[in-house]
JSON list of C-alpha atoms in Angstrom, two decimals:
[
{"chain": "A", "resi": 1, "resn": "MET", "atom": "CA", "xyz": [-25.19, -19.03, -9.25]},
{"chain": "A", "resi": 2, "resn": "THR", "atom": "CA", "xyz": [-25.04, -21.20, -12.66]},
{"chain": "A", "resi": 3, "resn": "HIS", "atom": "CA", "xyz": [-22.87, -18.75, -14.14]},
{"chain": "A", "resi": 4, "resn": "VAL", "atom": "CA", "xyz": [-20.25, -18.65, -11.30]},
{"chain": "A", "resi": 5, "resn": "VAL", "atom": "CA", "xyz": [-20.06, -22.72, -11.43]},
{"chain": "A", "resi": 6, "resn": "GLU", "atom": "CA", "xyz": [-19.94, -22.44, -15.02]},
{"chain": "A", "resi": 7, "resn": "THR", "atom": "CA", "xyz": [-17.12, -20.18, -15.27]},
{"chain": "A", "resi": 8, "resn": "GLY", "atom": "CA", "xyz": [-15.23, -21.78, -12.98]},
{"chain": "A", "resi": 9, "resn": "ARG", "atom": "CA", "xyz": [-14.81, -19.05, -9.85]},
{"chain": "A", "resi": 10, "resn": "SER", "atom": "CA", "xyz": [-17.15, -21.32, -7.34]},
{"chain": "A", "resi": 11, "resn": "ALA", "atom": "CA", "xyz": [-13.75, -21.76, -5.42]},
{"chain": "A", "resi": 12, "resn": "ALA", "atom": "CA", "xyz": [-13.34, -18.39, -5.41]},
{"chain": "A", "resi": 13, "resn": "VAL", "atom": "CA", "xyz": [-16.78, -16.96, -4.13]},
{"chain": "A", "resi": 14, "resn": "PHE", "atom": "CA", "xyz": [-15.98, -20.04, -1.06]},
{"chain": "A", "resi": 15, "resn": "ALA", "atom": "CA", "xyz": [-12.74, -18.68, -0.67]},
{"chain": "A", "resi": 16, "resn": "LEU", "atom": "CA", "xyz": [-13.54, -15.16, -0.91]},
{"chain": "A", "resi": 17, "resn": "VAL", "atom": "CA", "xyz": [-16.70, -15.17, 1.23]},
{"chain": "A", "resi": 18, "resn": "GLY", "atom": "CA", "xyz": [-14.67, -17.30, 4.00]},
{"chain": "A", "resi": 19, "resn": "PHE", "atom": "CA", "xyz": [-11.91, -14.53, 4.24]},
{"chain": "A", "resi": 20, "resn": "ILE", "atom": "CA", "xyz": [-14.45, -12.00, 5.24]},
{"chain": "A", "resi": 21, "resn": "VAL", "atom": "CA", "xyz": [-16.50, -13.62, 7.36]},
{"chain": "A", "resi": 22, "resn": "THR", "atom": "CA", "xyz": [-14.18, -15.47, 9.21]},
{"chain": "A", "resi": 23, "resn": "TYR", "atom": "CA", "xyz": [-12.34, -11.73, 9.42]},
{"chain": "A", "resi": 24, "resn": "GLY", "atom": "CA", "xyz": [-15.65, -10.02, 10.89]},
{"chain": "A", "resi": 25, "resn": "ILE", "atom": "CA", "xyz": [-15.80, -12.80, 13.24]},
{"chain": "A", "resi": 26, "resn": "THR", "atom": "CA", "xyz": [-12.44, -12.43, 14.34]},
{"chain": "A", "resi": 27, "resn": "ARG", "atom": "CA", "xyz": [-12.08, -8.64, 14.78]},
{"chain": "A", "resi": 28, "resn": "TRP", "atom": "CA", "xyz": [-15.62, -9.06, 16.69]},
{"chain": "A", "resi": 29, "resn": "ILE", "atom": "CA", "xyz": [-14.34, -11.71, 18.90]},
{"chain": "A", "resi": 30, "resn": "THR", "atom": "CA", "xyz": [-10.85, -9.68, 19.69]},
{"chain": "A", "resi": 31, "resn": "ARG", "atom": "CA", "xyz": [-12.35, -6.34, 20.24]},
{"chain": "A", "resi": 32, "resn": "SER", "atom": "CA", "xyz": [-15.18, -8.04, 22.84]},
{"chain": "A", "resi": 33, "resn": "ILE", "atom": "CA", "xyz": [-12.05, -9.75, 24.72]},
{"chain": "A", "resi": 34, "resn": "ARG", "atom": "CA", "xyz": [-10.03, -5.93, 24.61]},
{"chain": "A", "resi": 35, "resn": "ALA", "atom": "CA", "xyz": [-13.55, -4.13, 25.78]},
{"chain": "A", "resi": 36, "resn": "ARG", "atom": "CA", "xyz": [-14.17, -6.73, 28.78]},
{"chain": "A", "resi": 37, "resn": "SER", "atom": "CA", "xyz": [-10.58, -6.73, 29.60]},
{"chain": "A", "resi": 38, "resn": "GLU", "atom": "CA", "xyz": [-10.36, -2.79, 29.79]},
{"chain": "A", "resi": 39, "resn": "ASN", "atom": "CA", "xyz": [-14.12, -2.79, 31.87]},
{"chain": "A", "resi": 40, "resn": "THR", "atom": "CA", "xyz": [-12.38, -5.14, 34.42]},
{"chain": "A", "resi": 41, "resn": "PRO", "atom": "CA", "xyz": [-8.49, -4.22, 34.10]},
{"chain": "A", "resi": 42, "resn": "ASP", "atom": "CA", "xyz": [-7.87, -5.25, 38.13]},
{"chain": "A", "resi": 43, "resn": "ASP", "atom": "CA", "xyz": [-9.90, -8.23, 38.06]},
{"chain": "A", "resi": 44, "resn": "ALA", "atom": "CA", "xyz": [-8.29, -10.93, 35.41]},
{"chain": "A", "resi": 45, "resn": "GLU", "atom": "CA", "xyz": [-10.72, -13.45, 36.45]},
{"chain": "A", "resi": 46, "resn": "ALA", "atom": "CA", "xyz": [-13.77, -11.35, 35.20]},
{"chain": "A", "resi": 47, "resn": "ALA", "atom": "CA", "xyz": [-11.99, -10.15, 32.19]},
{"chain": "A", "resi": 48, "resn": "SER", "atom": "CA", "xyz": [-11.71, -13.60, 31.59]},
{"chain": "A", "resi": 49, "resn": "GLY", "atom": "CA", "xyz": [-14.97, -14.95, 32.00]},
{"chain": "A", "resi": 50, "resn": "GLY", "atom": "CA", "xyz": [-16.55, -14.11, 29.23]},
{"chain": "A", "resi": 51, "resn": "PRO", "atom": "CA", "xyz": [-17.87, -16.52, 25.94]},
{"chain": "A", "resi": 52, "resn": "VAL", "atom": "CA", "xyz": [-14.78, -16.18, 24.19]},
{"chain": "A", "resi": 53, "resn": "ASN", "atom": "CA", "xyz": [-10.95, -16.19, 25.48]},
{"chain": "A", "resi": 54, "resn": "ASP", "atom": "CA", "xyz": [-7.49, -16.05, 24.50]},
{"chain": "A", "resi": 55, "resn": "ILE", "atom": "CA", "xyz": [-5.97, -19.63, 24.04]},
{"chain": "A", "resi": 56, "resn": "TYR", "atom": "CA", "xyz": [-3.49, -20.61, 26.25]},
{"chain": "A", "resi": 57, "resn": "ILE", "atom": "CA", "xyz": [-1.85, -24.03, 25.94]},
{"chain": "A", "resi": 58, "resn": "GLY", "atom": "CA", "xyz": [1.12, -24.80, 28.25]},
{"chain": "A", "resi": 59, "resn": "GLY", "atom": "CA", "xyz": [0.92, -21.10, 29.78]},
{"chain": "A", "resi": 60, "resn": "VAL", "atom": "CA", "xyz": [1.52, -19.94, 25.85]},
{"chain": "A", "resi": 61, "resn": "HIS", "atom": "CA", "xyz": [-0.60, -17.22, 24.24]},
{"chain": "A", "resi": 62, "resn": "ILE", "atom": "CA", "xyz": [-1.29, -18.85, 20.83]},
{"chain": "A", "resi": 63, "resn": "HIS", "atom": "CA", "xyz": [-2.61, -16.19, 18.62]},
{"chain": "A", "resi": 64, "resn": "HIS", "atom": "CA", "xyz": [-4.89, -16.82, 15.88]},
{"chain": "A", "resi": 65, "resn": "GLN", "atom": "CA", "xyz": [-2.59, -16.49, 13.08]},
{"chain": "A", "resi": 66, "resn": "VAL", "atom": "CA", "xyz": [-1.14, -20.22, 14.30]},
{"chain": "A", "resi": 67, "resn": "TRP", "atom": "CA", "xyz": [-4.49, -21.38, 13.09]},
{"chain": "A", "resi": 68, "resn": "GLY", "atom": "CA", "xyz": [-4.43, -19.27, 10.06]},
{"chain": "A", "resi": 69, "resn": "ILE", "atom": "CA", "xyz": [-1.03, -20.86, 8.79]},
{"chain": "A", "resi": 70, "resn": "LEU", "atom": "CA", "xyz": [-1.81, -24.62, 10.31]},
{"chain": "A", "resi": 71, "resn": "LEU", "atom": "CA", "xyz": [-5.43, -24.34, 7.48]},
{"chain": "A", "resi": 72, "resn": "ILE", "atom": "CA", "xyz": [-3.63, -22.43, 4.83]},
{"chain": "A", "resi": 73, "resn": "LEU", "atom": "CA", "xyz": [-1.00, -25.23, 4.45]},
{"chain": "A", "resi": 74, "resn": "THR", "atom": "CA", "xyz": [-3.29, -28.04, 4.90]},
{"chain": "A", "resi": 75, "resn": "ALA", "atom": "CA", "xyz": [-5.97, -26.59, 2.82]},
{"chain": "A", "resi": 76, "resn": "GLY", "atom": "CA", "xyz": [-3.42, -25.81, -0.07]},
{"chain": "A", "resi": 77, "resn": "LEU", "atom": "CA", "xyz": [-1.27, -29.56, 0.51]},
{"chain": "A", "resi": 78, "resn": "LEU", "atom": "CA", "xyz": [-5.11, -31.41, 0.29]},
{"chain": "A", "resi": 79, "resn": "GLU", "atom": "CA", "xyz": [-5.79, -29.44, -3.32]},
{"chain": "A", "resi": 80, "resn": "PHE", "atom": "CA", "xyz": [-1.80, -29.96, -4.37]},
{"chain": "A", "resi": 81, "resn": "ARG", "atom": "CA", "xyz": [-2.46, -33.36, -3.90]},
{"chain": "A", "resi": 82, "resn": "PHE", "atom": "CA", "xyz": [-5.98, -34.31, -4.50]},
{"chain": "A", "resi": 83, "resn": "GLN", "atom": "CA", "xyz": [-7.05, -31.61, -6.82]},
{"chain": "A", "resi": 84, "resn": "PRO", "atom": "CA", "xyz": [-11.11, -32.49, -5.87]},
{"chain": "A", "resi": 85, "resn": "ASP", "atom": "CA", "xyz": [-13.97, -32.35, -7.86]},
{"chain": "A", "resi": 86, "resn": "PRO", "atom": "CA", "xyz": [-17.17, -30.21, -6.49]},
{"chain": "A", "resi": 87, "resn": "PRO", "atom": "CA", "xyz": [-18.21, -29.74, -3.24]},
{"chain": "A", "resi": 88, "resn": "TRP", "atom": "CA", "xyz": [-14.48, -30.66, -2.01]},
{"chain": "A", "resi": 89, "resn": "ARG", "atom": "CA", "xyz": [-12.74, -28.15, -3.86]},
{"chain": "A", "resi": 90, "resn": "GLU", "atom": "CA", "xyz": [-14.88, -25.39, -2.86]},
{"chain": "A", "resi": 91, "resn": "VAL", "atom": "CA", "xyz": [-15.12, -27.05, 0.90]},
{"chain": "A", "resi": 92, "resn": "LEU", "atom": "CA", "xyz": [-11.17, -26.55, 0.80]},
{"chain": "A", "resi": 93, "resn": "ALA", "atom": "CA", "xyz": [-11.22, -23.27, -0.79]},
{"chain": "A", "resi": 94, "resn": "ALA", "atom": "CA", "xyz": [-13.43, -21.98, 2.18]},
{"chain": "A", "resi": 95, "resn": "ALA", "atom": "CA", "xyz": [-11.01, -23.09, 4.30]},
{"chain": "A", "resi": 96, "resn": "PHE", "atom": "CA", "xyz": [-7.81, -21.51, 2.29]},
{"chain": "A", "resi": 97, "resn": "GLY", "atom": "CA", "xyz": [-9.72, -18.34, 2.74]},
{"chain": "A", "resi": 98, "resn": "ILE", "atom": "CA", "xyz": [-10.44, -18.94, 6.48]},
{"chain": "A", "resi": 99, "resn": "GLY", "atom": "CA", "xyz": [-6.85, -19.81, 7.24]},
{"chain": "A", "resi": 100, "resn": "ALA", "atom": "CA", "xyz": [-5.83, -16.67, 5.08]},
{"chain": "A", "resi": 101, "resn": "ALA", "atom": "CA", "xyz": [-8.11, -14.23, 7.27]},
{"chain": "A", "resi": 102, "resn": "LEU", "atom": "CA", "xyz": [-6.65, -15.76, 10.83]},
{"chain": "A", "resi": 103, "resn": "ALA", "atom": "CA", "xyz": [-3.23, -15.02, 9.24]},
{"chain": "A", "resi": 104, "resn": "LEU", "atom": "CA", "xyz": [-3.71, -11.87, 7.51]},
{"chain": "A", "resi": 105, "resn": "ASP", "atom": "CA", "xyz": [-5.46, -10.57, 10.76]},
{"chain": "A", "resi": 106, "resn": "GLU", "atom": "CA", "xyz": [-2.11, -10.61, 12.53]},
{"chain": "A", "resi": 107, "resn": "PHE", "atom": "CA", "xyz": [0.10, -9.53, 9.58]},
{"chain": "A", "resi": 108, "resn": "ALA", "atom": "CA", "xyz": [1.78, -7.06, 11.66]},
{"chain": "A", "resi": 109, "resn": "LEU", "atom": "CA", "xyz": [2.98, -9.67, 14.12]},
{"chain": "A", "resi": 110, "resn": "TRP", "atom": "CA", "xyz": [4.42, -11.31, 11.30]},
{"chain": "A", "resi": 111, "resn": "LEU", "atom": "CA", "xyz": [6.43, -8.10, 10.31]},
{"chain": "A", "resi": 112, "resn": "HIS", "atom": "CA", "xyz": [7.40, -7.04, 13.92]},
{"chain": "A", "resi": 113, "resn": "LEU", "atom": "CA", "xyz": [7.95, -10.35, 15.36]},
{"chain": "A", "resi": 114, "resn": "GLU", "atom": "CA", "xyz": [6.35, -8.71, 18.78]},
{"chain": "A", "resi": 115, "resn": "ASP", "atom": "CA", "xyz": [2.36, -8.35, 19.85]},
{"chain": "A", "resi": 116, "resn": "VAL", "atom": "CA", "xyz": [1.76, -4.84, 18.29]},
{"chain": "A", "resi": 117, "resn": "TYR", "atom": "CA", "xyz": [-1.79, -5.79, 17.59]},
{"chain": "A", "resi": 118, "resn": "TRP", "atom": "CA", "xyz": [-3.58, -3.29, 19.35]},
{"chain": "A", "resi": 119, "resn": "SER", "atom": "CA", "xyz": [-0.63, -0.45, 18.15]},
{"chain": "A", "resi": 120, "resn": "GLU", "atom": "CA", "xyz": [-0.22, 1.82, 15.09]},
{"chain": "A", "resi": 121, "resn": "GLU", "atom": "CA", "xyz": [2.01, -0.92, 13.64]},
{"chain": "A", "resi": 122, "resn": "GLY", "atom": "CA", "xyz": [-0.52, -3.21, 14.33]},
{"chain": "A", "resi": 123, "resn": "ARG", "atom": "CA", "xyz": [-2.70, -1.19, 11.87]},
{"chain": "A", "resi": 124, "resn": "LYS", "atom": "CA", "xyz": [-0.79, -2.48, 8.80]},
{"chain": "A", "resi": 125, "resn": "SER", "atom": "CA", "xyz": [-2.78, -5.77, 9.73]},
{"chain": "A", "resi": 126, "resn": "ILE", "atom": "CA", "xyz": [-5.70, -4.32, 8.60]},
{"chain": "A", "resi": 127, "resn": "ASP", "atom": "CA", "xyz": [-4.18, -2.64, 5.36]},
{"chain": "A", "resi": 128, "resn": "ALA", "atom": "CA", "xyz": [-3.27, -6.09, 4.22]},
{"chain": "A", "resi": 129, "resn": "VAL", "atom": "CA", "xyz": [-6.62, -7.65, 4.91]},
{"chain": "A", "resi": 130, "resn": "MET", "atom": "CA", "xyz": [-8.24, -4.38, 2.76]},
{"chain": "A", "resi": 131, "resn": "ILE", "atom": "CA", "xyz": [-5.35, -5.46, 0.10]},
{"chain": "A", "resi": 132, "resn": "ALA", "atom": "CA", "xyz": [-6.68, -9.05, 0.11]},
{"chain": "A", "resi": 133, "resn": "THR", "atom": "CA", "xyz": [-9.74, -8.49, -0.24]},
{"chain": "A", "resi": 134, "resn": "VAL", "atom": "CA", "xyz": [-9.62, -6.46, -2.99]},
{"chain": "A", "resi": 135, "resn": "PHE", "atom": "CA", "xyz": [-7.37, -8.75, -4.75]},
{"chain": "A", "resi": 136, "resn": "GLY", "atom": "CA", "xyz": [-10.08, -11.64, -4.23]},
{"chain": "A", "resi": 137, "resn": "VAL", "atom": "CA", "xyz": [-12.99, -9.42, -5.58]},
{"chain": "A", "resi": 138, "resn": "ALA", "atom": "CA", "xyz": [-10.73, -9.07, -8.58]},
{"chain": "A", "resi": 139, "resn": "MET", "atom": "CA", "xyz": [-9.97, -12.48, -9.49]},
{"chain": "A", "resi": 140, "resn": "LEU", "atom": "CA", "xyz": [-13.72, -13.40, -8.70]},
{"chain": "A", "resi": 141, "resn": "VAL", "atom": "CA", "xyz": [-14.90, -10.87, -10.94]},
{"chain": "A", "resi": 142, "resn": "GLY", "atom": "CA", "xyz": [-12.16, -11.87, -14.18]},
{"chain": "A", "resi": 143, "resn": "THR", "atom": "CA", "xyz": [-10.30, -8.57, -13.94]},
{"chain": "A", "resi": 144, "resn": "THR", "atom": "CA", "xyz": [-7.28, -8.90, -16.32]},
{"chain": "A", "resi": 145, "resn": "PRO", "atom": "CA", "xyz": [-5.17, -7.07, -18.84]},
{"chain": "A", "resi": 146, "resn": "LEU", "atom": "CA", "xyz": [-4.99, -9.82, -20.93]},
{"chain": "A", "resi": 147, "resn": "GLY", "atom": "CA", "xyz": [-8.47, -10.52, -21.89]},
{"chain": "A", "resi": 148, "resn": "GLY", "atom": "CA", "xyz": [-7.93, -8.62, -25.63]},
{"chain": "A", "resi": 149, "resn": "ILE", "atom": "CA", "xyz": [-6.08, -12.03, -27.33]},
{"chain": "A", "resi": 150, "resn": "ASP", "atom": "CA", "xyz": [-7.70, -14.52, -28.76]},
{"chain": "A", "resi": 151, "resn": "GLU", "atom": "CA", "xyz": [-5.95, -17.67, -27.24]},
{"chain": "A", "resi": 152, "resn": "GLY", "atom": "CA", "xyz": [-7.30, -19.80, -30.25]},
{"chain": "A", "resi": 153, "resn": "ASN", "atom": "CA", "xyz": [-5.47, -18.02, -32.95]},
{"chain": "A", "resi": 154, "resn": "PRO", "atom": "CA", "xyz": [-3.29, -15.16, -31.48]},
{"chain": "A", "resi": 155, "resn": "SER", "atom": "CA", "xyz": [-2.13, -12.95, -34.17]},
{"chain": "A", "resi": 156, "resn": "SER", "atom": "CA", "xyz": [0.93, -11.21, -34.10]},
{"chain": "A", "resi": 157, "resn": "THR", "atom": "CA", "xyz": [-0.56, -7.79, -33.97]},
{"chain": "A", "resi": 158, "resn": "SER", "atom": "CA", "xyz": [-3.16, -8.91, -31.17]},
{"chain": "A", "resi": 159, "resn": "VAL", "atom": "CA", "xyz": [-0.26, -10.43, -29.35]},
{"chain": "A", "resi": 160, "resn": "ALA", "atom": "CA", "xyz": [1.82, -6.86, -29.43]},
{"chain": "A", "resi": 161, "resn": "ILE", "atom": "CA", "xyz": [-1.35, -4.87, -28.88]},
{"chain": "A", "resi": 162, "resn": "THR", "atom": "CA", "xyz": [-1.91, -6.88, -25.46]},
{"chain": "A", "resi": 163, "resn": "ALA", "atom": "CA", "xyz": [1.60, -6.63, -24.67]},
{"chain": "A", "resi": 164, "resn": "ALA", "atom": "CA", "xyz": [1.69, -2.78, -25.42]},
{"chain": "A", "resi": 165, "resn": "ILE", "atom": "CA", "xyz": [-1.66, -2.42, -22.92]},
{"chain": "A", "resi": 166, "resn": "VAL", "atom": "CA", "xyz": [-0.02, -4.80, -20.34]},
{"chain": "A", "resi": 167, "resn": "LEU", "atom": "CA", "xyz": [3.41, -2.83, -20.16]},
{"chain": "A", "resi": 168, "resn": "VAL", "atom": "CA", "xyz": [0.87, 0.32, -19.48]},
{"chain": "A", "resi": 169, "resn": "HIS", "atom": "CA", "xyz": [-0.95, -1.06, -17.05]},
{"chain": "A", "resi": 170, "resn": "VAL", "atom": "CA", "xyz": [2.45, -2.42, -15.34]},
{"chain": "A", "resi": 171, "resn": "ALA", "atom": "CA", "xyz": [3.87, 1.30, -15.19]},
{"chain": "A", "resi": 172, "resn": "TYR", "atom": "CA", "xyz": [0.51, 2.84, -13.77]},
{"chain": "A", "resi": 173, "resn": "SER", "atom": "CA", "xyz": [1.84, -0.06, -10.60]},
{"chain": "A", "resi": 174, "resn": "VAL", "atom": "CA", "xyz": [5.47, 1.29, -10.50]},
{"chain": "A", "resi": 175, "resn": "ILE", "atom": "CA", "xyz": [4.61, 4.58, -10.81]},
{"chain": "A", "resi": 176, "resn": "CYS", "atom": "CA", "xyz": [1.97, 4.48, -7.89]},
{"chain": "A", "resi": 177, "resn": "LEU", "atom": "CA", "xyz": [4.87, 2.18, -5.77]},
{"chain": "A", "resi": 178, "resn": "LEU", "atom": "CA", "xyz": [7.88, 5.15, -6.92]},
{"chain": "A", "resi": 179, "resn": "LYS", "atom": "CA", "xyz": [4.90, 7.63, -5.32]},
{"chain": "A", "resi": 180, "resn": "GLY", "atom": "CA", "xyz": [4.99, 6.00, -1.94]},
{"chain": "A", "resi": 181, "resn": "LYS", "atom": "CA", "xyz": [1.61, 4.64, -2.58]},
{"chain": "A", "resi": 182, "resn": "LEU", "atom": "CA", "xyz": [2.35, 0.55, -1.93]},
{"chain": "A", "resi": 183, "resn": "ALA", "atom": "CA", "xyz": [-1.11, -0.57, -1.49]},
{"chain": "A", "resi": 184, "resn": "THR", "atom": "CA", "xyz": [-2.92, 0.81, -4.77]},
{"chain": "A", "resi": 185, "resn": "GLY", "atom": "CA", "xyz": [0.77, -0.05, -6.51]},
{"chain": "A", "resi": 186, "resn": "LEU", "atom": "CA", "xyz": [-0.18, -3.82, -5.98]},
{"chain": "A", "resi": 187, "resn": "ILE", "atom": "CA", "xyz": [-4.13, -3.38, -6.16]},
{"chain": "A", "resi": 188, "resn": "GLY", "atom": "CA", "xyz": [-3.33, -1.70, -9.55]},
{"chain": "A", "resi": 189, "resn": "LEU", "atom": "CA", "xyz": [-1.71, -4.79, -11.28]},
{"chain": "A", "resi": 190, "resn": "PRO", "atom": "CA", "xyz": [-5.41, -6.90, -11.01]},
{"chain": "A", "resi": 191, "resn": "VAL", "atom": "CA", "xyz": [-7.38, -3.57, -11.43]},
{"chain": "A", "resi": 192, "resn": "PRO", "atom": "CA", "xyz": [-5.50, -1.09, -13.59]},
{"chain": "A", "resi": 193, "resn": "LEU", "atom": "CA", "xyz": [-8.03, 1.31, -13.33]},
{"chain": "A", "resi": 194, "resn": "LEU", "atom": "CA", "xyz": [-7.00, 2.01, -9.81]},
{"chain": "A", "resi": 195, "resn": "GLY", "atom": "CA", "xyz": [-3.41, 1.88, -10.89]},
{"chain": "A", "resi": 196, "resn": "LEU", "atom": "CA", "xyz": [-3.85, 4.60, -13.50]},
{"chain": "A", "resi": 197, "resn": "ILE", "atom": "CA", "xyz": [-6.01, 7.06, -11.05]},
{"chain": "A", "resi": 198, "resn": "GLY", "atom": "CA", "xyz": [-3.22, 6.50, -8.24]},
{"chain": "A", "resi": 199, "resn": "ALA", "atom": "CA", "xyz": [-0.48, 7.58, -10.90]},
{"chain": "A", "resi": 200, "resn": "LEU", "atom": "CA", "xyz": [-2.00, 10.43, -11.55]},
{"chain": "A", "resi": 201, "resn": "ARG", "atom": "CA", "xyz": [-2.58, 11.60, -8.49]},
{"chain": "A", "resi": 202, "resn": "LEU", "atom": "CA", "xyz": [-0.31, 13.40, -6.20]},
{"chain": "A", "resi": 203, "resn": "ALA", "atom": "CA", "xyz": [2.77, 11.32, -4.44]},
{"chain": "A", "resi": 204, "resn": "HIS", "atom": "CA", "xyz": [3.28, 11.00, -1.12]},
{"chain": "A", "resi": 205, "resn": "PRO", "atom": "CA", "xyz": [5.23, 13.48, 0.58]},
{"chain": "A", "resi": 206, "resn": "THR", "atom": "CA", "xyz": [8.44, 11.41, 1.70]},
{"chain": "A", "resi": 207, "resn": "SER", "atom": "CA", "xyz": [8.07, 9.05, -1.46]},
{"chain": "A", "resi": 208, "resn": "TYR", "atom": "CA", "xyz": [11.21, 8.94, -4.15]},
{"chain": "A", "resi": 209, "resn": "TRP", "atom": "CA", "xyz": [8.59, 10.66, -6.57]},
{"chain": "A", "resi": 210, "resn": "ALA", "atom": "CA", "xyz": [8.14, 13.56, -4.50]},
{"chain": "A", "resi": 211, "resn": "ARG", "atom": "CA", "xyz": [11.75, 14.07, -3.55]},
{"chain": "A", "resi": 212, "resn": "ARG", "atom": "CA", "xyz": [13.11, 13.93, -6.93]},
{"chain": "A", "resi": 213, "resn": "PHE", "atom": "CA", "xyz": [10.25, 15.78, -9.15]},
{"chain": "A", "resi": 214, "resn": "TYR", "atom": "CA", "xyz": [8.45, 17.95, -7.24]},
{"chain": "A", "resi": 215, "resn": "SER", "atom": "CA", "xyz": [8.80, 21.77, -6.46]},
{"chain": "A", "resi": 216, "resn": "GLU", "atom": "CA", "xyz": [8.92, 23.19, -3.11]},
{"chain": "A", "resi": 217, "resn": "ARG", "atom": "CA", "xyz": [5.13, 24.56, -3.77]},
{"chain": "A", "resi": 218, "resn": "LYS", "atom": "CA", "xyz": [4.07, 21.04, -4.89]},
{"chain": "A", "resi": 219, "resn": "LEU", "atom": "CA", "xyz": [5.41, 19.14, -2.32]},
{"chain": "A", "resi": 220, "resn": "GLU", "atom": "CA", "xyz": [3.48, 21.49, 0.36]},
{"chain": "A", "resi": 221, "resn": "ARG", "atom": "CA", "xyz": [0.44, 20.35, -1.78]},
{"chain": "A", "resi": 222, "resn": "ALA", "atom": "CA", "xyz": [1.47, 17.24, -1.15]},
{"chain": "A", "resi": 223, "resn": "GLU", "atom": "CA", "xyz": [1.73, 17.47, 2.49]},
{"chain": "A", "resi": 224, "resn": "ARG", "atom": "CA", "xyz": [-1.69, 19.13, 3.11]},
{"chain": "A", "resi": 225, "resn": "ARG", "atom": "CA", "xyz": [-3.33, 16.28, 0.85]},
{"chain": "A", "resi": 226, "resn": "PHE", "atom": "CA", "xyz": [-1.45, 13.57, 2.57]},
{"chain": "A", "resi": 227, "resn": "GLU", "atom": "CA", "xyz": [-2.59, 14.54, 5.74]},
{"chain": "A", "resi": 228, "resn": "LEU", "atom": "CA", "xyz": [-6.32, 14.51, 4.94]},
{"chain": "A", "resi": 229, "resn": "TYR", "atom": "CA", "xyz": [-5.80, 11.28, 3.45]},
{"chain": "A", "resi": 230, "resn": "VAL", "atom": "CA", "xyz": [-4.51, 9.85, 7.04]},
{"chain": "A", "resi": 231, "resn": "GLY", "atom": "CA", "xyz": [-7.54, 11.13, 8.65]},
{"chain": "A", "resi": 232, "resn": "ARG", "atom": "CA", "xyz": [-9.62, 9.45, 6.34]},
{"chain": "A", "resi": 233, "resn": "ARG", "atom": "CA", "xyz": [-7.16, 6.17, 6.40]},
{"chain": "A", "resi": 234, "resn": "ASP", "atom": "CA", "xyz": [-7.39, 6.22, 10.25]},
{"chain": "A", "resi": 235, "resn": "ARG", "atom": "CA", "xyz": [-11.44, 6.71, 10.43]},
{"chain": "A", "resi": 236, "resn": "MET", "atom": "CA", "xyz": [-11.48, 3.95, 7.95]},
{"chain": "A", "resi": 237, "resn": "ARG", "atom": "CA", "xyz": [-8.68, 1.71, 10.18]},
{"chain": "A", "resi": 238, "resn": "ASP", "atom": "CA", "xyz": [-11.14, 2.59, 13.23]},
{"chain": "A", "resi": 239, "resn": "LEU", "atom": "CA", "xyz": [-14.21, 1.31, 11.90]},
{"chain": "A", "resi": 240, "resn": "VAL", "atom": "CA", "xyz": [-12.96, -1.91, 10.25]},
{"chain": "A", "resi": 241, "resn": "GLY", "atom": "CA", "xyz": [-10.12, -2.83, 13.09]},
{"chain": "A", "resi": 242, "resn": "GLY", "atom": "CA", "xyz": [-11.09, -1.12, 16.34]},
{"chain": "A", "resi": 243, "resn": "ARG", "atom": "CA", "xyz": [-9.43, 2.19, 17.53]},
{"chain": "A", "resi": 244, "resn": "GLU", "atom": "CA", "xyz": [-5.91, 1.55, 18.37]},
{"chain": "A", "resi": 245, "resn": "GLN", "atom": "CA", "xyz": [-4.19, 1.41, 21.64]},
{"chain": "A", "resi": 246, "resn": "ARG", "atom": "CA", "xyz": [-2.91, 4.41, 23.06]},
{"chain": "A", "resi": 247, "resn": "THR", "atom": "CA", "xyz": [-0.19, 4.76, 25.41]},
{"chain": "A", "resi": 248, "resn": "PRO", "atom": "CA", "xyz": [-0.76, 7.13, 28.27]}
]
């Protein structure tokens, strides 16, 4: 912990812990509310009789993303205005992480502007949270392609080498995006190894890369591989965020 404080990463730790813990608690609450509602579909009083319930103000359901956005704005404004020393800096970081978890858990609602929380579209929120978690871990451990330059006495050679490395890393991410791998492309910026792996593996069968460069045989391979990937992804989504609500 001393090393974390000395390297200025304590705020990142508090933000990440606040994010992960809040997301876990939030999903537990929403899954509990959903289970109670499914077990008593014809009894509204029983469905709302548990220790946790949806919040209504003036008859309007207030989604938890609202509290998250307010918390992010408050923590950000206080940090920009006062730039406090520890421990208040860590308190604001934790508040920011908590707010980010509440907001990103309903990311799909931002995107679709309707309540799709338990639908297939709503599972984009789970993807957003997983990407944000990886970004948070990358920032905490200090993963960066810029570590090879001596800031005290940068030579033209070291600058050129570092610039070339950064360009290669960005190229990995761009290839991932062209291959239809949005999450891998974004994560590949702070974690270049994942970008390299994504760039080398088969593309999404409907992506620009597959349509432009793949033969019919390779496209069939990509489609088979993608079906396996979708199965693994959906199982992970079910584990993290709960199963989607399927319409009969």
